[in-house]
PDB file of C-alpha atoms in Angstrom:
ATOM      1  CA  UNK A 595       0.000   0.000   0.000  1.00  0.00           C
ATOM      2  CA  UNK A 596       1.040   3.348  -1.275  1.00  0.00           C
ATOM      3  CA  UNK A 597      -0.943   4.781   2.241  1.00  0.00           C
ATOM      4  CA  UNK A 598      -1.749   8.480   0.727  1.00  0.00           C
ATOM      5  CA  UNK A 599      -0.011  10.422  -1.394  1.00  0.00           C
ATOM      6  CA  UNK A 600       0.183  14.247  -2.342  1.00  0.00           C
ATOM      7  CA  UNK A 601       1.311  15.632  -5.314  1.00  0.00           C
ATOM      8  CA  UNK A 602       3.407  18.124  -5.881  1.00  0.00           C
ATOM      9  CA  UNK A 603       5.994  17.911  -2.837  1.00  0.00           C
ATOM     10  CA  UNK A 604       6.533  21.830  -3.696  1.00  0.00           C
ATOM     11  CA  UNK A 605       4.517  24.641  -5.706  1.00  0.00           C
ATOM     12  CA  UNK A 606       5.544  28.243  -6.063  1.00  0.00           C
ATOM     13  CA  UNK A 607       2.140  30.393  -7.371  1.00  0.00           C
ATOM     14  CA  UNK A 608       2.044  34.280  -8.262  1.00  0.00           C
ATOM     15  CA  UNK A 609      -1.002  35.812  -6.799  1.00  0.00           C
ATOM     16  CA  UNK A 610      -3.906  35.310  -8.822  1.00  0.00           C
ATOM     17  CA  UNK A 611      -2.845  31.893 -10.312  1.00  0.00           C
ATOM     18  CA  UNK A 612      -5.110  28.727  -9.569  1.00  0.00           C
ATOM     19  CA  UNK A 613      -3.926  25.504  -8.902  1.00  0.00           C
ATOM     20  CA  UNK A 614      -5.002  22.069  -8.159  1.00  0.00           C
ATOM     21  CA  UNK A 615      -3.263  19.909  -4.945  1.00  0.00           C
ATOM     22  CA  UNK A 616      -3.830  16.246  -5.425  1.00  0.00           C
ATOM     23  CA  UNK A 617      -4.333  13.586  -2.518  1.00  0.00           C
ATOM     24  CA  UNK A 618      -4.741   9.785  -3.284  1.00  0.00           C
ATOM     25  CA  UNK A 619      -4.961   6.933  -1.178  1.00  0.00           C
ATOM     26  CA  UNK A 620      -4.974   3.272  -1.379  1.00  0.00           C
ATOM     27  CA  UNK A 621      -6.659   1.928   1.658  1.00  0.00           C
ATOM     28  CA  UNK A 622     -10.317   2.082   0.900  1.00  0.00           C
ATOM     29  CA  UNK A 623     -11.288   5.128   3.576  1.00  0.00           C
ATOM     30  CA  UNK A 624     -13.972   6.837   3.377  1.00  0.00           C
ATOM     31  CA  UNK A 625     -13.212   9.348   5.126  1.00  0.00           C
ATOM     32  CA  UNK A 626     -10.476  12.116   3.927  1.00  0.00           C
ATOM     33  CA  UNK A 627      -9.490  15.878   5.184  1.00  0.00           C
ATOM     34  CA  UNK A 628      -7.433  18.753   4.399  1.00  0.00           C
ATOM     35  CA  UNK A 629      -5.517  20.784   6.519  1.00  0.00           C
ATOM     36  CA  UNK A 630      -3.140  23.164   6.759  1.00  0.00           C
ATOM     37  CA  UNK A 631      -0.440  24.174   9.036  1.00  0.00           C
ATOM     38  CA  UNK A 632       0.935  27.520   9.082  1.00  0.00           C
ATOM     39  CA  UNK A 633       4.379  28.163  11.290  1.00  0.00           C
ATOM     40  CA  UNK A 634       3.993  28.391  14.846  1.00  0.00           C
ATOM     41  CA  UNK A 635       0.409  26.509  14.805  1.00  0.00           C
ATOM     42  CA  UNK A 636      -1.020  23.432  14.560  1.00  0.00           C
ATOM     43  CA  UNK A 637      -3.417  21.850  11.788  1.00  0.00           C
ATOM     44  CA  UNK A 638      -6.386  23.608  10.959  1.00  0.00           C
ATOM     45  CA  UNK A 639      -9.251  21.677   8.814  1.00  0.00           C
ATOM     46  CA  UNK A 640      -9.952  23.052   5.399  1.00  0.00           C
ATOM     47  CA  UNK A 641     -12.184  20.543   4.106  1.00  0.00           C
ATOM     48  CA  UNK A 642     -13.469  17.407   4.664  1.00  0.00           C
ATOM     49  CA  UNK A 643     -15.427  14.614   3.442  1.00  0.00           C
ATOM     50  CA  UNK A 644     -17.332  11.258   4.287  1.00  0.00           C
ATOM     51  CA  UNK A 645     -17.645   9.344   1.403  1.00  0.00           C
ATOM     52  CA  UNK A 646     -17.599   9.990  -2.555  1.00  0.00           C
ATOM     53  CA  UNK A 647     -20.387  13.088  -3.303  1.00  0.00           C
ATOM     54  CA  UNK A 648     -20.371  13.990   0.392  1.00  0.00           C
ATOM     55  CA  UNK A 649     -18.133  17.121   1.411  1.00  0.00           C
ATOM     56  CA  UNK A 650     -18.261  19.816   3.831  1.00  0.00           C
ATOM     57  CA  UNK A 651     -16.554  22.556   5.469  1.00  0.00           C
ATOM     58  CA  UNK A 652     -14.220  22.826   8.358  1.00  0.00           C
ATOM     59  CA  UNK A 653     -12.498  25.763  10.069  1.00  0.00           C
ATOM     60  CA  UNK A 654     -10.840  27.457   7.466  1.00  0.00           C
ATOM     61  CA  UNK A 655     -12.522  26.679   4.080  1.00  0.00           C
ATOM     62  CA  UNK A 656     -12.979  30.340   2.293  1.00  0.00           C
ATOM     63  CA  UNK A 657     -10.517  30.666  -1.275  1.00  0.00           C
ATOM     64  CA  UNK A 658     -10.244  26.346  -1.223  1.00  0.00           C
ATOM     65  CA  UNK A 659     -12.750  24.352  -2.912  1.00  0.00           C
ATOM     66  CA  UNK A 660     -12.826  20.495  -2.927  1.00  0.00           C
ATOM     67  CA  UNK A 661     -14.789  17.619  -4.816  1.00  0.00           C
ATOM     68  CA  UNK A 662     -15.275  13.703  -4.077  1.00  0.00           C
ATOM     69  CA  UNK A 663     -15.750  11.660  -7.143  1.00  0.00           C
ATOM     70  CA  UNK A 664     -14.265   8.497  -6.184  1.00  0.00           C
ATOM     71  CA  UNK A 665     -13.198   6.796  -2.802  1.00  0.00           C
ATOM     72  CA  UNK A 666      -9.522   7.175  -3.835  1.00  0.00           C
ATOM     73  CA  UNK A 667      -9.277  10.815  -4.773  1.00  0.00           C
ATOM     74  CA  UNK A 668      -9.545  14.528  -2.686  1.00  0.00           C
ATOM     75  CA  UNK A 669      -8.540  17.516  -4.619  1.00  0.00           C
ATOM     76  CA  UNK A 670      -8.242  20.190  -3.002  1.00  0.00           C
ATOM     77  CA  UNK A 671      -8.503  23.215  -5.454  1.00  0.00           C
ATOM     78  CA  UNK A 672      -7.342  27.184  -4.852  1.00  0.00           C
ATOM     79  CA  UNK A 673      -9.253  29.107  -6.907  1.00  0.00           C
ATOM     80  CA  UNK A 674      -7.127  32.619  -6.869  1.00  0.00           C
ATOM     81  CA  UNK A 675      -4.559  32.487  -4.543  1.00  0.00           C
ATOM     82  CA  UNK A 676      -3.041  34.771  -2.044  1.00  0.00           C
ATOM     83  CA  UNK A 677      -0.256  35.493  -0.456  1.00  0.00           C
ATOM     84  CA  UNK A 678      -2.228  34.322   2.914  1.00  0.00           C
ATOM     85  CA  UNK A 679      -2.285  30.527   1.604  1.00  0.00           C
ATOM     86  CA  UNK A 680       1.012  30.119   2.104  1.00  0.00           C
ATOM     87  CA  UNK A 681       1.283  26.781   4.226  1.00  0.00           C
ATOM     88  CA  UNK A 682       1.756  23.509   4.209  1.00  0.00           C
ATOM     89  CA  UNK A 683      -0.967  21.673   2.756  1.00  0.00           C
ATOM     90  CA  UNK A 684      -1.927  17.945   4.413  1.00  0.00           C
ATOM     91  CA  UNK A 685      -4.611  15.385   3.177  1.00  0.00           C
ATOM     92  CA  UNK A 686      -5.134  12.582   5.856  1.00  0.00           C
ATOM     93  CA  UNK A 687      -7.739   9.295   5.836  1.00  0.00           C
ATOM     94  CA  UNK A 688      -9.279   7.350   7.846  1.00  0.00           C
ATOM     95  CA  UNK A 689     -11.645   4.605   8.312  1.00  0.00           C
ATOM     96  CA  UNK A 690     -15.354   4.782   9.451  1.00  0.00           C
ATOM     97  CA  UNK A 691     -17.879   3.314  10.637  1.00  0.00           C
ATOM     98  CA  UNK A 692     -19.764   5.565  13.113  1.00  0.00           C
ATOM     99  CA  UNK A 693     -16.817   5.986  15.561  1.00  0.00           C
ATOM    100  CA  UNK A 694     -14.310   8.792  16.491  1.00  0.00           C
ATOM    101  CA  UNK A 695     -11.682   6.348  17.171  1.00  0.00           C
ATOM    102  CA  UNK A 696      -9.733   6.036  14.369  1.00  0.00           C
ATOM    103  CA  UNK A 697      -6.311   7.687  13.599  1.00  0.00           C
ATOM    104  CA  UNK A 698      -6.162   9.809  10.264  1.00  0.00           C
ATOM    105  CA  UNK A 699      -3.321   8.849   7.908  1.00  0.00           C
ATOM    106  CA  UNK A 700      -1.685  11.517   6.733  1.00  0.00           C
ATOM    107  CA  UNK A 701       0.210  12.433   3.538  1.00  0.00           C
ATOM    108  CA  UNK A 702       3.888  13.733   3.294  1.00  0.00           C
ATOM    109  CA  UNK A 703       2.724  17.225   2.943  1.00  0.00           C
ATOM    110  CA  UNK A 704       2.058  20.208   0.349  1.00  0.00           C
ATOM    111  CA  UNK A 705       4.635  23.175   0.885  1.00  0.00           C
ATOM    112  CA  UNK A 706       2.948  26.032  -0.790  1.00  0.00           C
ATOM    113  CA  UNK A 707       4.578  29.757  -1.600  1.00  0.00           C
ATOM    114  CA  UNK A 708       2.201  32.254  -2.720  1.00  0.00           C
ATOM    115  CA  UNK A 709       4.615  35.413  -4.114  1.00  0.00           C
TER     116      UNK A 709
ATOM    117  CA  UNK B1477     -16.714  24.367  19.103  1.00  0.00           C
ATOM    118  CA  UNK B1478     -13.844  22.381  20.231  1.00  0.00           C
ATOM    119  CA  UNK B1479     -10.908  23.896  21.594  1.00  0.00           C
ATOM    120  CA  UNK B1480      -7.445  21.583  22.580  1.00  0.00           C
ATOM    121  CA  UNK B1481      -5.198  23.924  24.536  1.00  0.00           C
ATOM    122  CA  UNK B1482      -0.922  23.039  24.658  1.00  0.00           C
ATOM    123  CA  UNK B1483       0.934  25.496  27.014  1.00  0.00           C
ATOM    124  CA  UNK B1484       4.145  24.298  26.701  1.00  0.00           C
ATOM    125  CA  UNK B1485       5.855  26.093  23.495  1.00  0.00           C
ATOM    126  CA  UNK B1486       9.242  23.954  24.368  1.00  0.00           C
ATOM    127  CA  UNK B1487      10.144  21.150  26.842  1.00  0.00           C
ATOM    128  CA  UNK B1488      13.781  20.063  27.575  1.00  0.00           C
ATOM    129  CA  UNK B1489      14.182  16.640  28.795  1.00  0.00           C
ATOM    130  CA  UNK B1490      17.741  14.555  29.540  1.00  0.00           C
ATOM    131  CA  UNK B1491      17.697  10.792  27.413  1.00  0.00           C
ATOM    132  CA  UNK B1492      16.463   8.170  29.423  1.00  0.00           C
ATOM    133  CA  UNK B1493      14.330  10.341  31.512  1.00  0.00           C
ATOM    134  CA  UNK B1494      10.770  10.723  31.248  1.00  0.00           C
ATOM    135  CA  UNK B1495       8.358  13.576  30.566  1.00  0.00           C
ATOM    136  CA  UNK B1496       4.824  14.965  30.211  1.00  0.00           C
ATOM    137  CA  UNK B1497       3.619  17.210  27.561  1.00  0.00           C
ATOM    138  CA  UNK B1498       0.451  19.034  28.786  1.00  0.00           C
ATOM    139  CA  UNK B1499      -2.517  19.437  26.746  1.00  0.00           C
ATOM    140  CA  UNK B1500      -5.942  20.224  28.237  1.00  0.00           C
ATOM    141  CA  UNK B1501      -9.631  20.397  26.126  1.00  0.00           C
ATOM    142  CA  UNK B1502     -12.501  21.828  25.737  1.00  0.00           C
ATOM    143  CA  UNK B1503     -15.909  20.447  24.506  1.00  0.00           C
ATOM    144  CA  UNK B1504     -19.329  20.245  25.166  1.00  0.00           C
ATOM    145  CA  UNK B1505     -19.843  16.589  23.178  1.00  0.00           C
ATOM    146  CA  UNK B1506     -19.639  14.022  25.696  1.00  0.00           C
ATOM    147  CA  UNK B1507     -18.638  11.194  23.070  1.00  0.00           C
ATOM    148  CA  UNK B1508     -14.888  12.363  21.866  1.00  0.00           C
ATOM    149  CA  UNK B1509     -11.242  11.242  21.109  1.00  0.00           C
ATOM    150  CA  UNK B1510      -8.509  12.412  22.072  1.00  0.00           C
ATOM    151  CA  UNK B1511      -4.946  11.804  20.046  1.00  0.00           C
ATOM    152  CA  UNK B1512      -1.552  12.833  19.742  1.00  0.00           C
ATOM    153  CA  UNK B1513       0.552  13.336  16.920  1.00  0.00           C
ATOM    154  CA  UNK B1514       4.795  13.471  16.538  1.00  0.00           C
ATOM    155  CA  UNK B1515       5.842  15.594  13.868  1.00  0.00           C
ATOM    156  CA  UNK B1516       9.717  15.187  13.053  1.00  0.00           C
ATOM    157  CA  UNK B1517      11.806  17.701  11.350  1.00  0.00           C
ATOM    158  CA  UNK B1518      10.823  16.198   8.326  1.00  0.00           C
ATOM    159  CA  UNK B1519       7.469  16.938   8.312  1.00  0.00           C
ATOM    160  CA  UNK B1520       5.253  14.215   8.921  1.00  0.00           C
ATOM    161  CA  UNK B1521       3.047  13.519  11.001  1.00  0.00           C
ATOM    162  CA  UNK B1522       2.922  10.100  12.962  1.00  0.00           C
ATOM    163  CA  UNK B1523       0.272   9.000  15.182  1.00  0.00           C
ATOM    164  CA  UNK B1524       1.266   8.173  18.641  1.00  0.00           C
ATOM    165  CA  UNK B1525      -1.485   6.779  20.536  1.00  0.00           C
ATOM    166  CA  UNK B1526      -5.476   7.392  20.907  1.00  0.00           C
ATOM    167  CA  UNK B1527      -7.958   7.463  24.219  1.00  0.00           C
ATOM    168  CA  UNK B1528     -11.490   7.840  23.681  1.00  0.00           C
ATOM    169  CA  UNK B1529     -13.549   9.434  26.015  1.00  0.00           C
ATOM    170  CA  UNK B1530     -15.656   6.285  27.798  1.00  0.00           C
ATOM    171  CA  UNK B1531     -12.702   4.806  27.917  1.00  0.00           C
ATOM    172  CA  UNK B1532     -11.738   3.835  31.848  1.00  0.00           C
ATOM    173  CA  UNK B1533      -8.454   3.143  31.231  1.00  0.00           C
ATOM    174  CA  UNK B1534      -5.368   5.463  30.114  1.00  0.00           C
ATOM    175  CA  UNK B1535      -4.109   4.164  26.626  1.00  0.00           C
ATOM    176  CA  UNK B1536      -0.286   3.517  26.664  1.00  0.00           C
ATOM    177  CA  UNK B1537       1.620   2.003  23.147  1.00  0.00           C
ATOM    178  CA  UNK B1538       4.951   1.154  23.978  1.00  0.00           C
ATOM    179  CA  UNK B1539       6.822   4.227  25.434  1.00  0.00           C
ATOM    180  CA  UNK B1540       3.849   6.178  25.520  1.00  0.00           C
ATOM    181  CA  UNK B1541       0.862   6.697  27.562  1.00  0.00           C
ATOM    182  CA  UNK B1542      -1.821   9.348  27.917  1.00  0.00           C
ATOM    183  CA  UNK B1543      -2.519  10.414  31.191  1.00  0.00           C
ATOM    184  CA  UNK B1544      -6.775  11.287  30.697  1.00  0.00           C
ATOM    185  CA  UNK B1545      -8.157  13.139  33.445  1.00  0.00           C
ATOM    186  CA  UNK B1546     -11.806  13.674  32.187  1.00  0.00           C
ATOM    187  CA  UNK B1547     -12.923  15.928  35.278  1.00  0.00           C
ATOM    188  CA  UNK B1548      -9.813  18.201  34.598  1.00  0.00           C
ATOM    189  CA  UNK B1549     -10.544  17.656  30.763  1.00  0.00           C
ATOM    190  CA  UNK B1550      -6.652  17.225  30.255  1.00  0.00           C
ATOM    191  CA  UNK B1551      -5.104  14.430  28.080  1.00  0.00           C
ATOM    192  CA  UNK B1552      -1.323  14.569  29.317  1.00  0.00           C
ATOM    193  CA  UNK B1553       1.228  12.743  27.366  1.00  0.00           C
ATOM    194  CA  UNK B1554       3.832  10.636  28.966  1.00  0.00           C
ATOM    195  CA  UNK B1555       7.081   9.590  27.385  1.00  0.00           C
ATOM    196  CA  UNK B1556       9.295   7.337  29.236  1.00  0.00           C
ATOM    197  CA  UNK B1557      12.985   6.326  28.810  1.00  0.00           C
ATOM    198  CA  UNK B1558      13.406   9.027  26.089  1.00  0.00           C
ATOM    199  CA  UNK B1559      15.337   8.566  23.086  1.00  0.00           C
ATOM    200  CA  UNK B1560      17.535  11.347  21.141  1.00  0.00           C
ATOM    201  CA  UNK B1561      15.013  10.609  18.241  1.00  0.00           C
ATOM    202  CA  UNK B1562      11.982  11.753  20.658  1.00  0.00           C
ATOM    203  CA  UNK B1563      13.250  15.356  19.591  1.00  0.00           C
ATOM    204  CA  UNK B1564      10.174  16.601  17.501  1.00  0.00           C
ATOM    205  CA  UNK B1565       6.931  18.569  17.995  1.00  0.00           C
ATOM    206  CA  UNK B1566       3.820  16.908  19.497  1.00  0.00           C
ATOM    207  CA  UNK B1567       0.332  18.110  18.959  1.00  0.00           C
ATOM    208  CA  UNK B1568      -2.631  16.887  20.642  1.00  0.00           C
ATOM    209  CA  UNK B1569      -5.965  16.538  19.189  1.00  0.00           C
ATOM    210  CA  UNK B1570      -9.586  16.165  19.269  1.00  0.00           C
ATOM    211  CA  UNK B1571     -12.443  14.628  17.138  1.00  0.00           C
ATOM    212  CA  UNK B1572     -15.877  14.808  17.784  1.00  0.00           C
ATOM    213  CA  UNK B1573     -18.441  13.109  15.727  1.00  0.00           C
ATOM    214  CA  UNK B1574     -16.743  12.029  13.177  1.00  0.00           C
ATOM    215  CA  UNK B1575     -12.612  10.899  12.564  1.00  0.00           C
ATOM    216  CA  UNK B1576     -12.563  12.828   9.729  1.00  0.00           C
ATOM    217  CA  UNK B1577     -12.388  16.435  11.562  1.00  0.00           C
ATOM    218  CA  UNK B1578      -9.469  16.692  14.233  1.00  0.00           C
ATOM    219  CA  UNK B1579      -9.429  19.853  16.274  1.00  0.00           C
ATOM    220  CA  UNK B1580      -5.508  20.604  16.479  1.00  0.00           C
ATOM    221  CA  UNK B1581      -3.813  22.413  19.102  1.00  0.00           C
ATOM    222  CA  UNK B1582      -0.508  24.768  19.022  1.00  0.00           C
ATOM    223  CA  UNK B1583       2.227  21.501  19.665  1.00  0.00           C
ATOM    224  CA  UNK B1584       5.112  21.624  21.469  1.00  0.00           C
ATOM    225  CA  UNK B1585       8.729  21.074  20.023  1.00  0.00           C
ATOM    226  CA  UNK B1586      10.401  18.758  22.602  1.00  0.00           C
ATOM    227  CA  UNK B1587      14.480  18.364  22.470  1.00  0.00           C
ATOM    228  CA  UNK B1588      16.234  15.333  24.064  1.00  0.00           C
ATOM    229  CA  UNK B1589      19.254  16.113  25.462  1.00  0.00           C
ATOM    230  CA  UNK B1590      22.787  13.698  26.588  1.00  0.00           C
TER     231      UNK B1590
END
């Protein structure tokens, strides 16, 4: 098992641009979330969702936009970025099943520059 | 709204001894669980160990154990015997409802000493 993946590692963006950040994973979750973690803090949720169709918001959700087409896949999607969203960008999964038990598998990370 | 407080923005602690890293909560939903998280240099982040909230006993994997005192709504983690590769930051965190949606708080960077 790959476990989840995020691509790219590294992104540079000029104010304005738009951009895609791709999350994967292999382990049949249903669950999946995006965070980010600015210096000095710890992860705040961007979006989330449930199960394919099903997303929602979480803390800090305004300039992101996500979509759930299959199990496997989260994008997470900036639609005009600022120099505010610089961060680094996690996905994580999890299983389900009507508990709050279960740990959330993370991804390597997203480091994002907005210039 | 969920709120996971860590007060501790750096702990020292000598290898081979052991030490707590404080973290206390705040939530109104009496079915919750509480985690913490190592984060190494290198950016990842590795689950450590998990207590839910009916749960009577503290959790403990390996090195690790969670000191839960629901009353004083703190989830204390205890590392014992620590290791030079213990150095990191550790966040504590909360879910409510659902897995998906952790409530995060601030970490703290730990250093392990000779």
């Amino acid at each position: 098992n790959a476990g989840v993946t995020q691509t790219p590692k590294f992104q540079v963006l000029k104010t304005g641009q738009s951009m895609t950040l791709q999350c994967a994973q292999d382990m049949n979750h249903e669950y999946m979330s995006w965070y980010r973690q600015d210096p000095g803090m710890g992860l705040r949720l961007i979006h989330y969702s449930v199960g394919a169709g099903i997303t929602d918001q979480g803390e800090v959700p305004n300039g992101y936009n996500v979509s759930r087409s299959t199990t496997e896949d989260f994008p997470l999607r900036l639609l005009s970025a600022a120099p505010s969203q610089t961060s680094v960008y996690f996905c994580a999964s999890s299983y389900s099943g009507g508990r709050d038990s279960y740990e959330q598998y993370f991804g390597p990370g997203t480091r994002l520059t907005v210039t | 709204a969920q709120k996971i407080t860590q007060t501790q923005p750096g702990m020292f602690v000598q290898e081979k001894e052991a030490v707590t890293l404080d973290c206390t909560y705040d939530t109104s939903d009496p079915s919750y669980g509480l985690f913490w998280y190592k984060q190494p240099s290198s950016g990842e982040m590795i689950f450590l160990i998990y207590q839910g909230s009916y749960d009577q006993q503290n959790a403990t994997e390996g090195r690790y154990s969670l000191n839960f005192q629901k009353a004083r709504k703190s989830a204390n983690l205890v590392i014992s015997a620590s290791q030079l590769g213990d150095s990191a930051m550790y966040f504590c965190a909360m879910s409510t409802g659902t897995a998906s949606k952790l409530t995060f708080g601030t970490g703290t960077r730990l250093q392990v000493t000779l």
